[in-house]
CSV table of C-alpha atoms in Angstrom, one decimal:
chain,number,residue,atom,x,y,z
A,1,UNK,CA,0.3,-0.3,0.0
A,2,UNK,CA,3.3,2.5,1.2
A,3,UNK,CA,4.6,1.9,-2.4
A,4,UNK,CA,1.3,2.6,-4.1
A,5,UNK,CA,0.8,5.8,-2.4
A,6,UNK,CA,4.5,6.5,-2.9
A,7,UNK,CA,4.1,5.6,-6.9
A,8,UNK,CA,0.9,8.1,-7.4
A,9,UNK,CA,2.4,10.5,-5.2
A,10,UNK,CA,5.1,10.4,-8.1
A,11,UNK,CA,3.0,10.8,-11.1
A,12,UNK,CA,0.8,12.8,-9.7
A,13,UNK,CA,3.6,15.2,-8.6
A,14,UNK,CA,5.5,15.0,-12.6
A,15,UNK,CA,2.4,15.7,-13.8
A,16,UNK,CA,1.5,19.1,-11.8
A,17,UNK,CA,5.2,19.9,-12.7
A,18,UNK,CA,4.7,19.7,-16.5
A,19,UNK,CA,1.1,21.8,-15.8
A,20,UNK,CA,3.9,25.1,-14.4
A,21,UNK,CA,5.9,24.2,-17.2
A,22,UNK,CA,3.8,24.1,-20.0
A,23,UNK,CA,0.8,26.9,-18.3
A,24,UNK,CA,4.0,29.6,-18.2
A,25,UNK,CA,5.5,28.4,-21.4
A,26,UNK,CA,1.5,29.5,-22.6
A,27,UNK,CA,1.6,32.2,-20.2
A,28,UNK,CA,4.8,33.6,-21.8
A,29,UNK,CA,3.6,33.5,-25.6
A,30,UNK,CA,0.3,35.4,-24.9
A,31,UNK,CA,1.8,37.4,-23.0
A,32,UNK,CA,3.2,39.0,-25.6
A,33,UNK,CA,0.3,39.9,-28.1
A,34,UNK,CA,-1.5,41.6,-24.5
A,35,UNK,CA,1.0,43.5,-23.4
A,36,UNK,CA,2.6,45.5,-26.9
A,37,UNK,CA,-2.1,45.6,-27.1
A,38,UNK,CA,-1.5,47.5,-23.2
A,39,UNK,CA,0.8,50.1,-24.5
A,40,UNK,CA,0.2,49.2,-28.9
A,41,UNK,CA,-3.3,52.2,-30.5
A,42,UNK,CA,-5.6,49.9,-28.5
A,43,UNK,CA,-3.6,50.8,-24.6
A,44,UNK,CA,-7.9,52.8,-24.1
A,45,UNK,CA,-10.2,50.1,-25.1
A,46,UNK,CA,-11.4,48.6,-21.9
A,47,UNK,CA,-13.1,45.7,-24.0
A,48,UNK,CA,-8.9,44.8,-24.5
A,49,UNK,CA,-7.2,45.8,-20.9
A,50,UNK,CA,-10.8,43.7,-19.6
A,51,UNK,CA,-9.6,40.2,-21.3
A,52,UNK,CA,-6.2,41.2,-20.4
A,53,UNK,CA,-6.6,41.3,-16.6
A,54,UNK,CA,-9.5,38.3,-16.9
A,55,UNK,CA,-6.1,36.7,-18.4
A,56,UNK,CA,-4.1,37.5,-15.8
A,57,UNK,CA,-5.9,36.9,-13.6
A,58,UNK,CA,-6.8,32.8,-14.3
A,59,UNK,CA,-2.9,32.8,-14.8
A,60,UNK,CA,-2.4,33.2,-11.5
A,61,UNK,CA,-5.8,30.9,-10.0
A,62,UNK,CA,-4.0,28.6,-11.5
A,63,UNK,CA,-0.4,29.4,-10.8
A,64,UNK,CA,-2.4,29.1,-7.6
A,65,UNK,CA,-3.8,26.7,-7.6
A,66,UNK,CA,-1.2,23.5,-9.1
A,67,UNK,CA,1.3,24.6,-6.3
A,68,UNK,CA,-1.2,23.4,-3.4
A,69,UNK,CA,-1.9,20.8,-5.0
A,70,UNK,CA,2.0,20.1,-5.6
A,71,UNK,CA,2.2,20.7,-1.8
A,72,UNK,CA,-0.4,18.0,-1.4
A,73,UNK,CA,1.3,15.6,-3.2
A,74,UNK,CA,4.5,16.0,-2.0
A,75,UNK,CA,3.5,15.7,1.5
A,76,UNK,CA,1.4,12.8,0.7
A,77,UNK,CA,4.6,11.1,-0.5
A,78,UNK,CA,6.2,12.1,2.7
A,79,UNK,CA,3.6,10.2,4.9
A,80,UNK,CA,4.4,7.2,3.0
A,81,UNK,CA,7.5,7.1,4.8
A,82,UNK,CA,10.6,7.2,2.2
A,83,UNK,CA,12.6,9.7,2.3
A,84,UNK,CA,14.8,7.9,-0.7
A,85,UNK,CA,11.7,8.5,-2.8
A,86,UNK,CA,11.2,11.9,-2.0
A,87,UNK,CA,14.5,12.5,-2.9
A,88,UNK,CA,14.9,10.8,-5.7
A,89,UNK,CA,11.8,12.7,-7.3
A,90,UNK,CA,13.1,16.1,-6.2
A,91,UNK,CA,16.7,16.6,-6.9
A,92,UNK,CA,15.6,16.0,-11.2
A,93,UNK,CA,14.1,18.6,-10.7
A,94,UNK,CA,15.5,20.6,-8.8
A,95,UNK,CA,19.1,20.1,-10.9
A,96,UNK,CA,15.9,21.0,-14.3
A,97,UNK,CA,15.7,24.2,-11.7
A,98,UNK,CA,19.4,25.3,-11.9
A,99,UNK,CA,19.7,24.7,-15.2
A,100,UNK,CA,17.0,26.3,-16.9
A,101,UNK,CA,17.6,29.4,-14.2
A,102,UNK,CA,21.8,29.9,-15.1
A,103,UNK,CA,20.8,29.7,-19.2
A,104,UNK,CA,17.5,32.8,-18.2
A,105,UNK,CA,17.5,35.8,-21.1
A,106,UNK,CA,19.1,38.8,-20.0
A,107,UNK,CA,16.4,42.2,-20.1
A,108,UNK,CA,14.8,42.8,-23.8
A,109,UNK,CA,14.9,46.5,-25.5
A,110,UNK,CA,11.4,46.6,-24.8
A,111,UNK,CA,9.5,47.1,-21.8
A,112,UNK,CA,6.5,44.7,-23.2
A,113,UNK,CA,9.5,42.4,-23.0
A,114,UNK,CA,11.2,42.8,-20.2
A,115,UNK,CA,7.3,42.7,-18.0
A,116,UNK,CA,6.5,39.5,-19.7
A,117,UNK,CA,9.5,37.8,-17.9
A,118,UNK,CA,8.7,39.7,-15.4
A,119,UNK,CA,5.5,37.8,-15.2
A,120,UNK,CA,7.2,34.6,-16.6
A,121,UNK,CA,9.7,35.0,-13.8
A,122,UNK,CA,6.6,35.0,-10.9
A,123,UNK,CA,5.8,31.6,-12.5
A,124,UNK,CA,9.0,29.9,-11.8
A,125,UNK,CA,9.5,31.4,-7.6
A,126,UNK,CA,5.5,30.3,-7.4
A,127,UNK,CA,7.1,27.0,-8.4
A,128,UNK,CA,10.1,26.5,-6.7
A,129,UNK,CA,8.7,28.3,-3.7
A,130,UNK,CA,5.9,25.3,-3.9
A,131,UNK,CA,8.2,22.5,-3.7
A,132,UNK,CA,9.6,24.8,0.4
A,133,UNK,CA,7.3,21.8,2.3
A,134,UNK,CA,9.3,19.3,1.5
A,135,UNK,CA,12.3,20.3,1.1
A,136,UNK,CA,11.9,21.8,5.2
A,137,UNK,CA,10.0,18.8,6.0
A,138,UNK,CA,13.4,16.0,3.6
A,139,UNK,CA,16.1,19.0,6.1
A,140,UNK,CA,14.1,18.2,9.4
A,141,UNK,CA,15.1,13.7,8.2
A,142,UNK,CA,17.9,14.2,7.9
A,143,UNK,CA,19.1,13.0,11.1
A,144,UNK,CA,17.4,9.5,10.2
A,145,UNK,CA,19.3,8.8,7.6
A,146,UNK,CA,22.3,5.9,8.2
A,147,UNK,CA,23.1,5.3,4.6
A,148,UNK,CA,26.3,7.4,3.7
A,149,UNK,CA,25.0,7.8,-0.7
A,150,UNK,CA,21.4,8.9,0.5
A,151,UNK,CA,22.9,11.7,3.1
A,152,UNK,CA,25.3,13.0,0.5
A,153,UNK,CA,21.9,12.9,-2.2
A,154,UNK,CA,20.4,15.0,0.7
A,155,UNK,CA,22.8,18.0,1.4
A,156,UNK,CA,23.3,18.5,-2.4
A,157,UNK,CA,19.9,19.2,-2.8
A,158,UNK,CA,19.5,21.5,-0.2
A,159,UNK,CA,22.7,22.9,-2.5
A,160,UNK,CA,20.4,23.0,-4.3
A,161,UNK,CA,18.2,24.1,-3.6
A,162,UNK,CA,19.8,26.9,-2.0
A,163,UNK,CA,21.3,28.0,-5.1
A,164,UNK,CA,18.2,28.3,-7.0
A,165,UNK,CA,16.4,30.9,-4.4
A,166,UNK,CA,19.4,32.5,-4.2
A,167,UNK,CA,19.3,32.9,-8.8
A,168,UNK,CA,15.7,33.3,-8.1
A,169,UNK,CA,15.8,36.9,-6.5
A,170,UNK,CA,18.8,37.5,-8.4
A,171,UNK,CA,16.9,37.1,-11.7
A,172,UNK,CA,13.9,39.1,-9.6
A,173,UNK,CA,16.7,41.6,-8.0
A,174,UNK,CA,17.2,42.7,-12.7
A,175,UNK,CA,14.1,42.5,-14.3
A,176,UNK,CA,12.9,44.7,-11.5
A,177,UNK,CA,16.0,46.5,-12.0
A,178,UNK,CA,15.6,46.2,-16.1
A,179,UNK,CA,12.0,47.2,-16.0
A,180,UNK,CA,13.1,50.7,-13.9
A,181,UNK,CA,14.9,51.9,-16.4
A,182,UNK,CA,13.8,50.6,-19.4
A,183,UNK,CA,10.4,52.9,-18.0
A,184,UNK,CA,12.4,55.9,-17.8
A,185,UNK,CA,14.1,55.6,-20.9
A,186,UNK,CA,10.2,55.2,-22.0
A,187,UNK,CA,9.1,58.2,-20.8
A,188,UNK,CA,12.5,60.4,-21.3
A,189,UNK,CA,12.4,59.2,-25.4
A,190,UNK,CA,8.5,59.8,-25.5
A,191,UNK,CA,9.3,63.4,-23.6
A,192,UNK,CA,12.4,64.3,-25.8
A,193,UNK,CA,10.9,63.7,-29.2
A,194,UNK,CA,7.1,65.5,-28.0
A,195,UNK,CA,9.4,68.5,-27.6
A,196,UNK,CA,11.6,67.9,-30.5
A,197,UNK,CA,8.0,67.4,-33.5
A,198,UNK,CA,6.8,71.0,-31.2
A,199,UNK,CA,9.9,72.8,-31.7
A,200,UNK,CA,10.1,70.9,-35.5
A,201,UNK,CA,6.6,72.6,-35.5
A,202,UNK,CA,7.6,76.6,-34.4
A,203,UNK,CA,10.7,76.3,-37.0
A,204,UNK,CA,8.3,75.7,-39.5
A,205,UNK,CA,5.8,78.4,-38.4
A,206,UNK,CA,8.5,81.3,-38.5
A,207,UNK,CA,10.7,80.0,-41.8
A,208,UNK,CA,6.4,80.5,-43.3
A,209,UNK,CA,6.3,84.6,-41.7
A,210,UNK,CA,6.9,86.9,-44.2
A,211,UNK,CA,9.9,88.9,-43.2
A,212,UNK,CA,9.6,91.8,-44.9
A,213,UNK,CA,10.2,94.5,-42.2
A,214,UNK,CA,12.4,94.7,-39.5
A,215,UNK,CA,10.1,94.4,-37.2
A,216,UNK,CA,8.6,91.9,-38.4
A,217,UNK,CA,12.7,89.6,-38.9
A,218,UNK,CA,13.2,91.2,-34.9
A,219,UNK,CA,10.2,89.5,-34.3
A,220,UNK,CA,11.1,86.2,-35.4
A,221,UNK,CA,14.6,86.1,-34.1
A,222,UNK,CA,13.0,87.1,-30.5
A,223,UNK,CA,10.7,83.7,-31.8
A,224,UNK,CA,13.4,81.4,-32.4
A,225,UNK,CA,16.3,82.7,-30.0
A,226,UNK,CA,13.6,81.5,-26.7
A,227,UNK,CA,13.6,78.9,-29.2
A,228,UNK,CA,17.0,77.9,-28.0
A,229,UNK,CA,16.8,78.7,-24.5
A,230,UNK,CA,13.9,76.2,-24.3
A,231,UNK,CA,16.3,74.2,-26.5
A,232,UNK,CA,20.2,74.0,-24.3
A,233,UNK,CA,17.6,74.5,-21.0
A,234,UNK,CA,16.2,70.8,-22.6
A,235,UNK,CA,19.1,69.4,-24.0
A,236,UNK,CA,20.2,68.4,-20.6
A,237,UNK,CA,17.7,65.5,-20.3
A,238,UNK,CA,19.0,64.5,-24.1
A,239,UNK,CA,22.4,63.6,-22.0
A,240,UNK,CA,20.3,62.3,-19.3
A,241,UNK,CA,19.1,59.8,-21.4
A,242,UNK,CA,21.9,58.8,-23.8
A,243,UNK,CA,24.5,57.7,-20.3
A,244,UNK,CA,20.6,55.9,-19.0
A,245,UNK,CA,21.1,53.8,-22.5
A,246,UNK,CA,24.5,53.3,-22.1
A,247,UNK,CA,24.2,51.9,-18.1
A,248,UNK,CA,20.7,49.6,-19.5
A,249,UNK,CA,23.3,48.3,-22.8
A,250,UNK,CA,25.3,46.6,-19.9
A,251,UNK,CA,22.1,44.7,-18.3
A,252,UNK,CA,21.5,43.4,-21.4
A,253,UNK,CA,22.9,41.3,-24.4
A,254,UNK,CA,24.7,42.9,-27.9
A,255,UNK,CA,21.9,41.6,-29.9
A,256,UNK,CA,19.0,44.3,-27.7
A,257,UNK,CA,22.0,47.1,-26.8
A,258,UNK,CA,21.8,46.8,-30.3
A,259,UNK,CA,17.6,47.8,-30.2
A,260,UNK,CA,18.8,49.9,-28.1
A,261,UNK,CA,21.7,51.9,-29.7
A,262,UNK,CA,19.0,52.9,-32.4
A,263,UNK,CA,16.3,54.3,-30.1
A,264,UNK,CA,19.0,56.9,-28.9
A,265,UNK,CA,20.4,56.8,-32.5
A,266,UNK,CA,17.2,58.1,-33.8
A,267,UNK,CA,16.1,60.9,-31.0
A,268,UNK,CA,19.9,62.4,-31.4
A,269,UNK,CA,19.5,61.9,-35.0
A,270,UNK,CA,16.5,63.9,-35.0
A,271,UNK,CA,18.1,67.0,-32.4
A,272,UNK,CA,20.7,67.3,-34.5
A,273,UNK,CA,19.1,67.1,-37.8
A,274,UNK,CA,17.0,70.7,-35.7
A,275,UNK,CA,19.4,72.2,-34.2
A,276,UNK,CA,20.5,72.2,-37.8
A,277,UNK,CA,17.6,73.6,-39.1
A,278,UNK,CA,16.8,76.5,-36.4
A,279,UNK,CA,20.8,77.6,-37.4
A,280,UNK,CA,19.7,78.5,-41.2
A,281,UNK,CA,16.0,79.9,-39.8
A,282,UNK,CA,17.7,82.7,-37.7
A,283,UNK,CA,20.9,82.6,-40.8
A,284,UNK,CA,18.0,83.6,-43.0
A,285,UNK,CA,16.5,85.6,-41.5
A,286,UNK,CA,19.8,87.8,-39.7
A,287,UNK,CA,20.3,87.7,-43.6
A,288,UNK,CA,16.7,89.2,-43.9
A,289,UNK,CA,17.7,91.8,-41.3
A,290,UNK,CA,20.4,93.4,-42.7
A,291,UNK,CA,19.3,93.6,-46.6
A,292,UNK,CA,16.5,95.0,-45.0
A,293,UNK,CA,17.8,97.6,-42.8
A,294,UNK,CA,20.0,98.2,-45.9
A,295,UNK,CA,17.3,98.7,-47.7
A,296,UNK,CA,15.6,101.1,-45.6
A,297,UNK,CA,18.9,102.9,-45.5
A,298,UNK,CA,18.8,103.8,-49.3
A,299,UNK,CA,15.1,104.5,-49.3
A,300,UNK,CA,16.3,107.0,-46.2
A,301,UNK,CA,18.7,108.2,-48.8
A,302,UNK,CA,16.4,108.8,-51.3
A,303,UNK,CA,14.4,110.3,-49.6
A,304,UNK,CA,16.5,113.0,-48.3
A,305,UNK,CA,17.8,113.6,-51.9
A,306,UNK,CA,14.8,113.5,-52.8
A,307,UNK,CA,13.7,116.4,-50.5
A,308,UNK,CA,16.6,118.0,-50.5
A,309,UNK,CA,16.1,118.3,-54.7
A,310,UNK,CA,13.2,119.3,-53.6
A,311,UNK,CA,14.0,122.7,-51.9
A,312,UNK,CA,16.8,123.7,-54.2
A,313,UNK,CA,14.6,123.6,-56.4
A,314,UNK,CA,12.4,125.8,-54.6
A,315,UNK,CA,15.3,128.1,-53.4
A,316,UNK,CA,16.3,128.8,-56.9
A,317,UNK,CA,12.8,130.0,-57.0
A,318,UNK,CA,12.9,132.1,-54.5
A,319,UNK,CA,16.2,133.9,-56.1
A,320,UNK,CA,15.1,134.0,-60.0
A,321,UNK,CA,12.1,136.1,-59.0
A,322,UNK,CA,14.4,138.0,-56.9
A,323,UNK,CA,16.4,138.8,-59.1
A,324,UNK,CA,13.7,139.6,-61.8
A,325,UNK,CA,11.0,142.4,-59.3
A,326,UNK,CA,14.7,144.4,-58.6
A,327,UNK,CA,15.0,145.1,-62.6
């Protein structure tokens, strides 16, 4: 009877592990498009966001249920009073879990990817924690072992368990850090892109204004100067973005780092293009000021010449009248 109980518990435990593994893989695949939808054009669609929330809730319930079932099955295994079978069952699982943790991908370059990785890490940690009672029970029964090989096996189990917990904690901290930094990066990038777009529009509006008077040109130059002051002030955000991007590349792999570089290069190219257009607008506005100022000066000289000519004609006429009168 005890042998039968042990075999049933082991078989059921293997099945529960498979459910957890398959569930984690399925959820990872489902969350990729779900997270993309949340941050895309449908982010304000209540139906979509509700469905994603339902999916998250259903998966969390599945993980909780399988974890509880796992604990029940492992307790039954220990109740069958065969520590050796229990150790033979849990050791291969720990070896595989440790190998999987050591092979985990580094944080992605997209916030959606990191969110999926965080969800997977959470599921893996729940799955690991579902074996905690079994490990504690084995630890407590360690003194009852007589065979040296069994003692060594138990020590290996406990060492691998502790290592898996350390790896999970490190993984959680890494992904949490990556999430926070990537979120900051995306917020900075969105703010800078919005600023650049608005600034480009101001430069275009300035170029469209007819520069027919010196006052009009000086008014546009004042606007361009105000824009340049804003750009110089905003340049600290661009520097911060580049520094944060370089820091984040240290957290990820070379392929993902290239994606970060592409985002940074795009924003820096837009920034430099904005400065070039601003410089060009200021140059032509200053040139227009010089030309209009010269034109005004020439017009004033011409007007003065005409007035002087008229005065000269008037004076000549008066002289002729006086001469004639005297004769």
